[in-house]
CSV table of C-alpha atoms in Angstrom, one decimal:
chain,number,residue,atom,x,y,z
A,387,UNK,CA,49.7,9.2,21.9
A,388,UNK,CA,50.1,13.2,22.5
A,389,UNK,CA,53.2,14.1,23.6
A,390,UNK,CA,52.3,16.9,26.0
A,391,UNK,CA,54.2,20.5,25.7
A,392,UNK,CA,58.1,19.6,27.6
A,393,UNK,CA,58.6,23.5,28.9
A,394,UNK,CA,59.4,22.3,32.1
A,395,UNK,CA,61.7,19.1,31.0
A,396,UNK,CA,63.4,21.4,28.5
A,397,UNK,CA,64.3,23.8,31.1
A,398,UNK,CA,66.0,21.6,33.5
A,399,UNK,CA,67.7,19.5,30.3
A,400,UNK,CA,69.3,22.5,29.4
A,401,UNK,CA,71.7,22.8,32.0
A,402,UNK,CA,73.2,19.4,30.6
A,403,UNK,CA,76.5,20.0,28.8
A,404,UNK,CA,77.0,17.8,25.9
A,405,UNK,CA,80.8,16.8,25.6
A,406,UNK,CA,82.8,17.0,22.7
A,407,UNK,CA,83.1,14.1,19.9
A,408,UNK,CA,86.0,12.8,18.1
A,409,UNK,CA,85.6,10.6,14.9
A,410,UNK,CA,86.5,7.1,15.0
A,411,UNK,CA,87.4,4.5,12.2
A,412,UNK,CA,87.0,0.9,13.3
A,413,UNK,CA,89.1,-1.3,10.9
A,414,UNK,CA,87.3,-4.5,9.1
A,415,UNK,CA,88.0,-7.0,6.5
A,416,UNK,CA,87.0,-5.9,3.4
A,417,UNK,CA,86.8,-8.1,1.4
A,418,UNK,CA,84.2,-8.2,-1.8
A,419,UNK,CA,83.5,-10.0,-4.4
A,420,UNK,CA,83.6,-7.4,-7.3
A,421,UNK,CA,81.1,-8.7,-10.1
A,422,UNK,CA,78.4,-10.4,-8.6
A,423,UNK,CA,76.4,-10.8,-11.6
A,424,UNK,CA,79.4,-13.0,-12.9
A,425,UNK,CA,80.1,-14.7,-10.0
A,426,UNK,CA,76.5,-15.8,-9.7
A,427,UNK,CA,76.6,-16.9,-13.5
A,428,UNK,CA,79.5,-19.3,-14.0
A,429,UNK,CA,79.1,-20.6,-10.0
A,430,UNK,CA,75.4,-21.8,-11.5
A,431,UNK,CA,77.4,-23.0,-14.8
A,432,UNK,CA,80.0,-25.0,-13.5
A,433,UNK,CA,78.2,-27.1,-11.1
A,434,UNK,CA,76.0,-29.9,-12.3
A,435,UNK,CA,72.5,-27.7,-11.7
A,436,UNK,CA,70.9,-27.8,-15.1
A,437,UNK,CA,69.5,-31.2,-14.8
A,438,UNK,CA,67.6,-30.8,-11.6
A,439,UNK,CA,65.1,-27.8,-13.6
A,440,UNK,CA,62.8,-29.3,-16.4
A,441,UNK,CA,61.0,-27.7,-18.7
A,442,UNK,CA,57.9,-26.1,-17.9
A,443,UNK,CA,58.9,-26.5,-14.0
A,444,UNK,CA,57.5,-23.9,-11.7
A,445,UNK,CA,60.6,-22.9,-9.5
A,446,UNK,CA,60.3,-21.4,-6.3
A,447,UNK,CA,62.8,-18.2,-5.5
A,448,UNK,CA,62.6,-17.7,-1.5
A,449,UNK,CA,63.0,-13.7,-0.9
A,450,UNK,CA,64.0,-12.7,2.8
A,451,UNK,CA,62.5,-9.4,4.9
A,452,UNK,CA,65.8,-8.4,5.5
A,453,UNK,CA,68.0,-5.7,3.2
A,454,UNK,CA,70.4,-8.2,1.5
A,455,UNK,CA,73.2,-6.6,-0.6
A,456,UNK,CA,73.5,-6.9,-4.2
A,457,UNK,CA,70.0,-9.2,-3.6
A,458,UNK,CA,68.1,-8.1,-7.2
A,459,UNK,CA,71.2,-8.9,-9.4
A,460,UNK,CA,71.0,-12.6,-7.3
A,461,UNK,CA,67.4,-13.0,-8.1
A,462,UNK,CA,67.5,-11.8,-11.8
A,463,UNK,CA,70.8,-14.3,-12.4
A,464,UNK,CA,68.8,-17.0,-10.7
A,465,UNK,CA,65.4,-16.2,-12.8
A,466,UNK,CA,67.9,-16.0,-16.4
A,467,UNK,CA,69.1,-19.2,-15.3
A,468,UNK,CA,65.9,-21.1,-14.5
A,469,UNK,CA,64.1,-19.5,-17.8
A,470,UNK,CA,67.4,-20.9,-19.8
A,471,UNK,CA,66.5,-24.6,-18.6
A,472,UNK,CA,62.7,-24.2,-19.6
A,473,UNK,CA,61.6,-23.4,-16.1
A,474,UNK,CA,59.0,-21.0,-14.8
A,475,UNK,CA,60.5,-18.5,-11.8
A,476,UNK,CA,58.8,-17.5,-9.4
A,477,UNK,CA,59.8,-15.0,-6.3
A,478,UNK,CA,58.0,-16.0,-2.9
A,479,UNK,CA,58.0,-14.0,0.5
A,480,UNK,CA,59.2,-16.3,2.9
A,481,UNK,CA,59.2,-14.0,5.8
A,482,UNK,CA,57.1,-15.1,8.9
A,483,UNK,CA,54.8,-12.5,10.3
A,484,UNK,CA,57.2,-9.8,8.5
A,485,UNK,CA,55.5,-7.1,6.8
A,486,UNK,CA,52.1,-6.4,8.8
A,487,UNK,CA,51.6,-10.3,8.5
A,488,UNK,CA,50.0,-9.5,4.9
A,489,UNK,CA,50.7,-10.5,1.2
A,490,UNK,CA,50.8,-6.8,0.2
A,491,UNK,CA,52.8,-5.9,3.1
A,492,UNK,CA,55.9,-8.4,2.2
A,493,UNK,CA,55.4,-8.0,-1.5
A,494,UNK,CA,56.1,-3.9,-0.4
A,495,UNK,CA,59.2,-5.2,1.4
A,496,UNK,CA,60.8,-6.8,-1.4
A,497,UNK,CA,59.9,-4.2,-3.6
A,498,UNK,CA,61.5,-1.5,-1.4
A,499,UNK,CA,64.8,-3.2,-1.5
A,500,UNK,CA,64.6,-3.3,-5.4
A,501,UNK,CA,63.3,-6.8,-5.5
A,502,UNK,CA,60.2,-6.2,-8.3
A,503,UNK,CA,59.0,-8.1,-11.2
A,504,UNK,CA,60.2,-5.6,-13.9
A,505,UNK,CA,64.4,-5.9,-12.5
A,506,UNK,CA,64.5,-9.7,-11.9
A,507,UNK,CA,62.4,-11.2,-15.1
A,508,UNK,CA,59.8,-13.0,-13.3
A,509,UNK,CA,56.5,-12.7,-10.8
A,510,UNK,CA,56.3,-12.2,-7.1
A,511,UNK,CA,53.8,-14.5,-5.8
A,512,UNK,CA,52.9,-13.2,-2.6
A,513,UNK,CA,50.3,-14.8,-0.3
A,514,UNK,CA,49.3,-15.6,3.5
A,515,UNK,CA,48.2,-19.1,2.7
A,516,UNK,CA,49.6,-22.1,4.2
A,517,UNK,CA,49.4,-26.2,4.0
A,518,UNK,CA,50.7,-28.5,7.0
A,519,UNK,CA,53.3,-30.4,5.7
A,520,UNK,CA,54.0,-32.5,9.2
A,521,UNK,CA,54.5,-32.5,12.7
A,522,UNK,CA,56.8,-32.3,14.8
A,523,UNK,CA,57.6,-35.2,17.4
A,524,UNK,CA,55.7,-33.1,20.3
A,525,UNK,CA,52.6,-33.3,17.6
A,526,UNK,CA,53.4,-29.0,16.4
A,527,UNK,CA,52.0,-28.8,12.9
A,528,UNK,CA,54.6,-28.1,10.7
A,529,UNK,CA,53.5,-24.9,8.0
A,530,UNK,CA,54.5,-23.6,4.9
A,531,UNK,CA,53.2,-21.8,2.1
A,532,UNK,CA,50.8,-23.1,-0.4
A,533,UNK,CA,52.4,-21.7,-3.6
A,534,UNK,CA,55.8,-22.9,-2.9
A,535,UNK,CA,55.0,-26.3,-1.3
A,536,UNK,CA,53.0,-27.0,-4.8
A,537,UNK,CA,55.9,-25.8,-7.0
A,538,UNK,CA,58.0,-28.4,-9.0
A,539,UNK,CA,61.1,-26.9,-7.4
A,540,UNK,CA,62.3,-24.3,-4.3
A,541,UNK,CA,65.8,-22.8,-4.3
A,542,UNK,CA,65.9,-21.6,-0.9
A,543,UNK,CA,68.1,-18.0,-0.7
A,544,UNK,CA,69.0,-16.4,2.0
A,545,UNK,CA,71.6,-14.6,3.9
A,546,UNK,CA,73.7,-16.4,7.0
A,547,UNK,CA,74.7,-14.6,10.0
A,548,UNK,CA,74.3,-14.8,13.9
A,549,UNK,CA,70.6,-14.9,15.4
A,550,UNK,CA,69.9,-12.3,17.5
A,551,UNK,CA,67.7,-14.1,20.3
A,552,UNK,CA,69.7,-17.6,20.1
A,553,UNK,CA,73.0,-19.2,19.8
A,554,UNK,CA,73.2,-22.9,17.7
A,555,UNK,CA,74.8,-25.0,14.5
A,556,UNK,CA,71.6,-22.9,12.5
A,557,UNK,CA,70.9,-19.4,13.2
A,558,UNK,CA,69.7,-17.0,10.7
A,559,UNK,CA,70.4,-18.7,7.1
A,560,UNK,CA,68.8,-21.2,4.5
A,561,UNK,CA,67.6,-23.5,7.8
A,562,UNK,CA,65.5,-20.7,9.4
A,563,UNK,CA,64.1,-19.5,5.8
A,564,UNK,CA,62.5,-22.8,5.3
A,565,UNK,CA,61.4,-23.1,8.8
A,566,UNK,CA,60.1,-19.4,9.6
A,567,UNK,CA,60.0,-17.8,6.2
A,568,UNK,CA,58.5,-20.6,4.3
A,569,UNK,CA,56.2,-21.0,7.4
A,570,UNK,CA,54.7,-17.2,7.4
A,571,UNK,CA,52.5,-16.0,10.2
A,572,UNK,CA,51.2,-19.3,11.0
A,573,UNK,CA,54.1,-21.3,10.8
A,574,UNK,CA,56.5,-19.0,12.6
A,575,UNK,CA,53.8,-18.3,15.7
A,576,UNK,CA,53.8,-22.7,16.1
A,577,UNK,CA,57.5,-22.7,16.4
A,578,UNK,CA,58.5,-19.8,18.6
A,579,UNK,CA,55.9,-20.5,20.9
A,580,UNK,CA,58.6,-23.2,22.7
A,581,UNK,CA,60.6,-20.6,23.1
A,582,UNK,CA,64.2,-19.6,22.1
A,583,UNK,CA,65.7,-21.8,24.7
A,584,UNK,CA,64.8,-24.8,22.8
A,585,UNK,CA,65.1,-23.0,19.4
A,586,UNK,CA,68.1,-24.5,18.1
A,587,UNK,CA,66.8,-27.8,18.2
A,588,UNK,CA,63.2,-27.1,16.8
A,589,UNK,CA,64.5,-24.6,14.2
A,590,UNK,CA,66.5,-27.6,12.1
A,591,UNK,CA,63.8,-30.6,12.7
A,592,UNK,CA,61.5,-28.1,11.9
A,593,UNK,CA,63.1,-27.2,8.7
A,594,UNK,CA,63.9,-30.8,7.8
A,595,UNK,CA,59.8,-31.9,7.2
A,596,UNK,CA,59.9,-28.9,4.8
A,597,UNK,CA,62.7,-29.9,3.0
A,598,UNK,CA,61.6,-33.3,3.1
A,599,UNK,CA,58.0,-32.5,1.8
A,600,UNK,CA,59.3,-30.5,-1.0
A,601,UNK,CA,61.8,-30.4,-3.9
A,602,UNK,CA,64.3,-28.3,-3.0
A,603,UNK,CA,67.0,-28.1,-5.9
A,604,UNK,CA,70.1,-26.0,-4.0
A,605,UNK,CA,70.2,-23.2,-1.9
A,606,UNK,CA,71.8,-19.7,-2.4
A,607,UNK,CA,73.7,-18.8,0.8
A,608,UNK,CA,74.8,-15.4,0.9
A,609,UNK,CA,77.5,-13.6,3.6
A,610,UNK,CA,78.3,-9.9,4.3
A,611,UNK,CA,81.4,-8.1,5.5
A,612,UNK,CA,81.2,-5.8,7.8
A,613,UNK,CA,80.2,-2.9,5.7
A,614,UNK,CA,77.0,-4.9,4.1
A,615,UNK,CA,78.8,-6.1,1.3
A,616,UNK,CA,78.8,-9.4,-0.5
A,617,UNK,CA,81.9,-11.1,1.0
A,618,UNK,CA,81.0,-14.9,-0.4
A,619,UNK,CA,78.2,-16.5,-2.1
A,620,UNK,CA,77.8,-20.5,-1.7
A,621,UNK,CA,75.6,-21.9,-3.8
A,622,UNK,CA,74.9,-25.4,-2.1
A,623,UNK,CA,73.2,-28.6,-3.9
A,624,UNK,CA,70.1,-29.7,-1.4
A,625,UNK,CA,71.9,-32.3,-0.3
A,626,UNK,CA,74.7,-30.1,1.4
A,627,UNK,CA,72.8,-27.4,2.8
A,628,UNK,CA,72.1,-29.5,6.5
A,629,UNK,CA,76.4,-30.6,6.5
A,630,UNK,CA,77.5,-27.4,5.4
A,631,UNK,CA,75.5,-24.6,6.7
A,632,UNK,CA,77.5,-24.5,10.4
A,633,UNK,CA,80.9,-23.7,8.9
A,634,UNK,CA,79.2,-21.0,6.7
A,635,UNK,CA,77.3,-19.2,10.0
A,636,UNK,CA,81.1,-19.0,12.0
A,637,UNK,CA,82.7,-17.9,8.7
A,638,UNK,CA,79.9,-15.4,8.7
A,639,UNK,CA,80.5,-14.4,12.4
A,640,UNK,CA,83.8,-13.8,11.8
A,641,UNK,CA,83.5,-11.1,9.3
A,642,UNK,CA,80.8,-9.1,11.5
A,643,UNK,CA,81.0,-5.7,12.3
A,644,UNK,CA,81.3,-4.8,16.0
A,645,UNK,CA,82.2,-1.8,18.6
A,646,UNK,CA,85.7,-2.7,19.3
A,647,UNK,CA,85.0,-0.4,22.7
A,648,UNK,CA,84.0,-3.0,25.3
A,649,UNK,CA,82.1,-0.4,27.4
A,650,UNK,CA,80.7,2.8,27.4
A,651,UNK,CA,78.2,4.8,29.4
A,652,UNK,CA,75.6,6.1,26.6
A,653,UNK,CA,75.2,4.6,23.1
A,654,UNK,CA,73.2,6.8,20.7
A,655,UNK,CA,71.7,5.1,17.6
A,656,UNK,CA,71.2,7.4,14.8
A,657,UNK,CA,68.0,5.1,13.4
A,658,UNK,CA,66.7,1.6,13.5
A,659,UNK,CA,64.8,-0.7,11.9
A,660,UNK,CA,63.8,-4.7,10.2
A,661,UNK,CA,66.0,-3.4,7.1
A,662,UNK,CA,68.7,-3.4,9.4
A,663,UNK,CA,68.2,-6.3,11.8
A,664,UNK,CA,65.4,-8.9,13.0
A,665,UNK,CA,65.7,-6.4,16.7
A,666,UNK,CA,65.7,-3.1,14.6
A,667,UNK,CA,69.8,-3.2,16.1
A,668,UNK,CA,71.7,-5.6,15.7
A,669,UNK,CA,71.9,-6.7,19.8
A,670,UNK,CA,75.2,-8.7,18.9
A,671,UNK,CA,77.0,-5.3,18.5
A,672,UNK,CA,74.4,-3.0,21.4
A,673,UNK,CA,74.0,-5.2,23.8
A,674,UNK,CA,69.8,-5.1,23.6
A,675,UNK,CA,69.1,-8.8,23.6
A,676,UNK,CA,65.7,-9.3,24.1
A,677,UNK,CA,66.1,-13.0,24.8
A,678,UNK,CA,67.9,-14.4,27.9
A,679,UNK,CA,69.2,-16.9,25.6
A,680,UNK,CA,72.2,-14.6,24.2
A,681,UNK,CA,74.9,-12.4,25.7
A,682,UNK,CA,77.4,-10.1,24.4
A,683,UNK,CA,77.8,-7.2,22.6
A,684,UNK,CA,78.3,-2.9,24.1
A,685,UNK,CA,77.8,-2.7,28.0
A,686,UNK,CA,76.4,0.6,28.4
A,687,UNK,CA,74.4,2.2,31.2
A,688,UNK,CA,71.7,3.8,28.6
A,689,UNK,CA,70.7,3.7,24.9
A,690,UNK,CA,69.3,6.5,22.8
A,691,UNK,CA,67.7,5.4,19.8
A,692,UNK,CA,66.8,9.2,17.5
A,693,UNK,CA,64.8,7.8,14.7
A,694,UNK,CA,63.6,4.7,12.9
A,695,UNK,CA,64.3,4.1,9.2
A,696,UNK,CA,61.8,4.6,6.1
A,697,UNK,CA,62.2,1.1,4.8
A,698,UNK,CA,61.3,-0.2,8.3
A,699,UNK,CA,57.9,0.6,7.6
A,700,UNK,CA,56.7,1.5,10.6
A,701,UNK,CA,57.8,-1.6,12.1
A,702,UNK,CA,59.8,-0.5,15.6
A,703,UNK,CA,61.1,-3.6,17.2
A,704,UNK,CA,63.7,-2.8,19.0
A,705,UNK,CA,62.9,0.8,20.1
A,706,UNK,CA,62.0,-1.1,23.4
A,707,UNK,CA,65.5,-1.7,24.0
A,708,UNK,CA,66.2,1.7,24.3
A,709,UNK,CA,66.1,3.8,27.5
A,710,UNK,CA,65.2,7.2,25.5
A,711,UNK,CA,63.6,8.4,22.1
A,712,UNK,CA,62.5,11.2,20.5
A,713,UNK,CA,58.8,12.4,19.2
A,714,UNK,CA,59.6,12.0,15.4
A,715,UNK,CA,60.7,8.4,15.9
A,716,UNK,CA,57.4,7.6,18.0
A,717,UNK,CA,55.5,9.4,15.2
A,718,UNK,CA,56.6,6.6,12.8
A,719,UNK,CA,55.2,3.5,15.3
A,720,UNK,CA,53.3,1.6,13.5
A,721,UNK,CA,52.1,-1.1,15.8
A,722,UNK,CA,50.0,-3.3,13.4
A,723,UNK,CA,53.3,-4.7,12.2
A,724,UNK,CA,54.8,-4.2,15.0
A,725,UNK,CA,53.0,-6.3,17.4
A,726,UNK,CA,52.4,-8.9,14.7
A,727,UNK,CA,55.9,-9.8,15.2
A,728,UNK,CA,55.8,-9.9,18.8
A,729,UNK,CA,53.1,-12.0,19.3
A,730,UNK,CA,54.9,-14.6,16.7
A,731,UNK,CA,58.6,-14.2,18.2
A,732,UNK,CA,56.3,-14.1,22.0
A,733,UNK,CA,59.2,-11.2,23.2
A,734,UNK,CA,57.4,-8.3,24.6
A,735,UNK,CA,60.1,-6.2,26.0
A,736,UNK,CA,61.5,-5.0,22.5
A,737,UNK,CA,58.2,-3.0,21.2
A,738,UNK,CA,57.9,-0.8,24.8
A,739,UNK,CA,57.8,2.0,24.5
A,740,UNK,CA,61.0,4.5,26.1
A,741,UNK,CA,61.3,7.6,27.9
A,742,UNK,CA,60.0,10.2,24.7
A,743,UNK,CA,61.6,14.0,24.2
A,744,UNK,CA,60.6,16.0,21.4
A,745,UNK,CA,64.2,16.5,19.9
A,746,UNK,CA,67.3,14.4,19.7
A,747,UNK,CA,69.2,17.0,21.7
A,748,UNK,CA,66.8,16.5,24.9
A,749,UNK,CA,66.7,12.7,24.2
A,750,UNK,CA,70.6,12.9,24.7
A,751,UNK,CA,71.1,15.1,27.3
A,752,UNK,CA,68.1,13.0,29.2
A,753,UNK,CA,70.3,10.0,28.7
A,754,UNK,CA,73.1,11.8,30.4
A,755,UNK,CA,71.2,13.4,33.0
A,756,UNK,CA,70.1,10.1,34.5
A,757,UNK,CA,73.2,8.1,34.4
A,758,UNK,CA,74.9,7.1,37.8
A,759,UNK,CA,78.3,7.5,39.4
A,760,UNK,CA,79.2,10.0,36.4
A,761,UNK,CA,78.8,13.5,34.8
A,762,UNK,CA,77.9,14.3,31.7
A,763,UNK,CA,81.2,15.6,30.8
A,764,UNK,CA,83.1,12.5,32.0
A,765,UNK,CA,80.4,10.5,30.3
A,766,UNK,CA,82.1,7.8,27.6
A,767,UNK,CA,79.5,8.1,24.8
A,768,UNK,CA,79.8,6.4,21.6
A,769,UNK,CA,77.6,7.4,18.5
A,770,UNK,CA,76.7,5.2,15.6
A,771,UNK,CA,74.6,5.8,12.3
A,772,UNK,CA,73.0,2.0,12.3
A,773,UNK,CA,74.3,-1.1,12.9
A,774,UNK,CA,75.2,-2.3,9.6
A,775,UNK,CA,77.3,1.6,9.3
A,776,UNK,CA,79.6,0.1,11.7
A,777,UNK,CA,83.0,1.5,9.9
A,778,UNK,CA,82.9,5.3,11.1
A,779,UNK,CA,81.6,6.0,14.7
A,780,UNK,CA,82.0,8.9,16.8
A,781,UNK,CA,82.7,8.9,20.6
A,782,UNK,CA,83.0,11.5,23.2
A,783,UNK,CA,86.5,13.3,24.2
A,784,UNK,CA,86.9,10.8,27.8
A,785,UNK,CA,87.5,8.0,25.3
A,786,UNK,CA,89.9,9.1,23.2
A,787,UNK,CA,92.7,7.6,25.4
A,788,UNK,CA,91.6,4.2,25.1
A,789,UNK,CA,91.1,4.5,21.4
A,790,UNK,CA,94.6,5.4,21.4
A,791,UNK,CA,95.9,2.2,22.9
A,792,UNK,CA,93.7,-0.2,19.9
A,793,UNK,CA,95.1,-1.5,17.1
A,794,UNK,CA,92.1,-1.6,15.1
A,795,UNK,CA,90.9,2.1,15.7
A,796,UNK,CA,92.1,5.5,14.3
A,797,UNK,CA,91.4,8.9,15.6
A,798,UNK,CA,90.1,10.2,12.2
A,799,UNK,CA,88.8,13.6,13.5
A,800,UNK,CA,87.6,15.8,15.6
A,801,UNK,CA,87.0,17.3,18.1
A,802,UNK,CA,83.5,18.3,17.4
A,803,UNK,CA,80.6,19.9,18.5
A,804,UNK,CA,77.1,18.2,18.8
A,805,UNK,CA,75.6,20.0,16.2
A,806,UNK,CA,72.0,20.3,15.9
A,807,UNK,CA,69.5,21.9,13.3
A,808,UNK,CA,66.6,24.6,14.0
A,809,UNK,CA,64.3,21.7,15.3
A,810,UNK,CA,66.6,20.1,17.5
A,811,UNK,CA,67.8,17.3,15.3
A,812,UNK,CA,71.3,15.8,14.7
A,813,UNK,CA,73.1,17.0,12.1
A,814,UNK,CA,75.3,14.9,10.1
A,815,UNK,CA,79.0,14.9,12.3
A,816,UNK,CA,81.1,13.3,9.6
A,817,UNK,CA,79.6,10.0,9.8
């Protein structure tokens, strides 16, 4: 799509005074652990896990579309301890419709987060084929891929954290990558197509054929703080992953980041994108559900989304969420994978496209322009890099009072000017 020459726009945009910002630093938890190379090792040592790999087993590694932290030193431990038993590692995609809904696309994915053959000591098996392993009681087919329902052995890894289109006991975790990753295109279109308001309950019976179809030796649950690091690692015998995988999701809730302002008028986010989060933002923190079946999160009376990440790919869920955008993040839309996603997850709304300006300055002062009951120099705007960049945020100079007042905010700067470069862009601004 052209986006025609914006003389005219640009001309009554520029009257738009952009306040000044102050930097923020929003306090978290956190917690690490330090060596997760050793961590990984003697956790696998002390437990009673040899027995469960023979030699000459093929074992199944499941890898996630999302950006874990410290996810290539898991894998590699996992593949040194399987190849010390006599077993044969393997690394499988299990992500839905993820990467264009093609083996080359989510082999790239795991690739660009550092997940490739040569670092983690074994091959990446990556394929779009499926077997039904069941049914559902409705009479759904129950999918999952070929390769990894005919291995000897699956250790399911994955990271837990809140869902962003449902609430229940299993959200995003070791339940869902069976049900949805294992699943790929076809398995994940069958059990979204419910619905998220019956999600919890399909997600875990769902995941239970799988696990009962296959041999699935333990899982690898993995939880971030809320700066992306590896808080805790549970490695879970099969047998415990169903019992103990709701304690892990609110553990994991709990050390979240979040906007610790309730409210704003304008939100701007620097870049999003399916490294980030499922919705491109994490909605939990924004406030852009897609789904009616979650609430929460930033209430805001517009949201500026500036750019959409590399490792994304092209993929722009969740720029339909936001009320304005800019040219150079339109120019990255690729709607292949895009809309392969939303015709599995059946929400629409998050691949629209916004209101488009050719810069990030326009795109802001078009946010403040239109909002209602307040000028753009009273305006409360908050400004964050991503949502997993949660610890520094900027917001404008008619907060600053309230950040006063909170315990778990500092003023760390400021004030500053929007700063933008010869093409209209952002600059940097400390964050």
């Amino acid at each position: 799509m052209e986006i025609a020459a914006q003389s005219e726009i640009r001309n009554i945009l520029s009257k738009v005074h952009l306040p000044k910002l102050y930097l923020i630093r929003q306090h978290f938890d956190d917690t690490q652990i330090e060596d997760v190379e050793g961590f990984i090792r003697e956790r696998l040592n002390e437990m009673d896990l040899k027995r469960r790999i023979r030699p000459g087993m093929r074992v199944v590694m499941t890898g996630s579309s999302r950006q874990i932290a410290n996810a290539p030193v898991i894998y590699r431990e996992l593949a040194t301890f399987i190849k010390a038993q006599g077993g044969r590692p393997y690394i499988v995609p299990a992500m839905g419709s993820h990467g264009g809904a093609t083996a080359e696309g989510q082999r790239e994915i795991l690739e660009g987060y550092g997940i490739t053959e040569a670092f983690c000591g074994c091959p990446i098996f990556s394929s779009m084929e499926t077997v039904q392993v069941g049914n559902l009681e409705n009479g759904d087919p129950v999918y999952m891929d070929r390769f990894a329902a005919e291995a000897d052995a699956i250790i399911v890894v994955g990271r837990i954290k809140a869902h962003t289109a449902f609430r229940g006991p299993y959200e995003s975790g070791l339940i869902k990558m069976m049900a949805i990753g294992l699943g790929k295109r076809q398995g994940a279109d069958y059990l979204h197509q419910k619905g998220f308001d019956v999600f919890a309950e399909r997600l875990p019976a769902c995941a239970k054929i799988i696990f009962d179809h296959c041999n699935i030796i333990f899982g690898v649950g993995i939880i971030e703080n809320a700066f992306d690091q590896t808080c805790r690692i549970e490695i879970l015998k099969s047998e415990e992953i169903f019992d103990k995988e709701p304690a892990l999701l609110e553990y994991a809730k709990s050390k979240m980041p979040q906007l610790f302002f309730p409210e704003a008028d304008v939100l701007i986010v620097r870049e999003i994108g399916k490294n980030i989060s499922g919705c491109g933002m994490d909605p939990n923190i924004t406030g852009t559900f897609g789904s009616p079946c979650c609430s929460g999160g930033l209430r805001k009376q517009r949201t500026v989304v500036l750019d959409i990440s590399e490792k994304s790919h092209g993929n722009f869920i969740g720029l339909g969420k936001a009320d304005v955008s800019t040219k150079r993040a339109l120019e990255k839309c690729d709607t292949n994978s895009t809309y392969l996603n939303m015709l599995t997850s059946t929400i629409l709304e998050v691949g629209k496209i916004p209101m488009i300006l050719d810069n990030d300055r326009l795109a802001i002062q078009a946010a403040l322009k239109t909002l209602n009951g307040v000028t753009a120099d009273e305006a409360r705007i908050i400004v964050i890099k991503n949502t997993l960049s949660m610890e520094h945020i900027l917001i404008s100079e008619s907060m600053l009072e309230e950040a006063g007042k909170m315990e778990s905010v500092e003023i760390a700067g400021g004030p500053f000017e929007f700063e933008f470069d010869e093409n209209g862009n952002l600059l940097n601004l400390k964050q």
